[in-house]
C-alpha angles and dihedrals in degrees: 000000000000125000115259137170092246114106113235110222113238118246113234110196104220098175110143093239091052093050092046093051091044091054090053090046091055094053114107089216093062109112125234090254091049092047091053092048094048092047090053092049093047091047091056091051092047090049089054089057095041092054096045094111099046110136120249137191134206119259132181114235140170118237119193086264108038148328118289143163118253135171129246134182117275136177125041121002122239134257124189114208118198123205102218136276109000094032089072089070089067097047098075095060092046093049089050087062099037106024094169094060119116118237131221131183133211119188115210133159128193119240102231093215101045098021087222120143117249118198120222103160141020130173121165131171114270091241096044092123089064093054139076107243133213111196114203135199125148095230134042101191114146090356093228097116094045093047092047091050091050089049088060093045092051090047087058089060102262113147104177115057134165122188118212125192137159094228137012137189123219089242091057092045091053093047092050091047090054095046100035112015091164094061116096115221122210118190144153095232146359103218131207098272145273129310125223091279094053095254123138115254130242081005124135103266124255105342094201094052092047093047096048101032095244097126 
């Protein structure tokens, strides 16, 4: 996929199971264990949608009954790239669906005054430029962290990138569209907006704190 000036419309997964699990995830009363489980389940469903257009090829196989033609994945292999720390909560569900995928990590934190993303760690597979990449982070708020992470991934030679998040804000969607119009976004919901602290509303709180029990 080449970069263009045409904005790619985000994909909001409105499947009833996704929306039901998202509602439970939002609830303040959901326990840490429940939040982790729901995040894993939602991540698997989002991965299903994000990988919908993977290329396939015909192969001849033998079933216990007869010969037949099936389809198997072809083309580039996948790499999941987690934006630390909260992105790690999404990895398990995705790896359940695609266990052979490689995994990369990018460590970023948000400066609370400027809201800019500051990098402190990056480790990607050696062959990442030869793979299609799915970058994951539970929240797309201002979009600064996601855009900064994708800057690094593109600098490593990756040309086909999808961004997956549980929730997004219109401000983050617009920022990503301006910085990376070629990157498809897959999410469960685009919420109302950001509050004065840069948090998504109504949102679900701090995803990292809720995943790791540090709230």
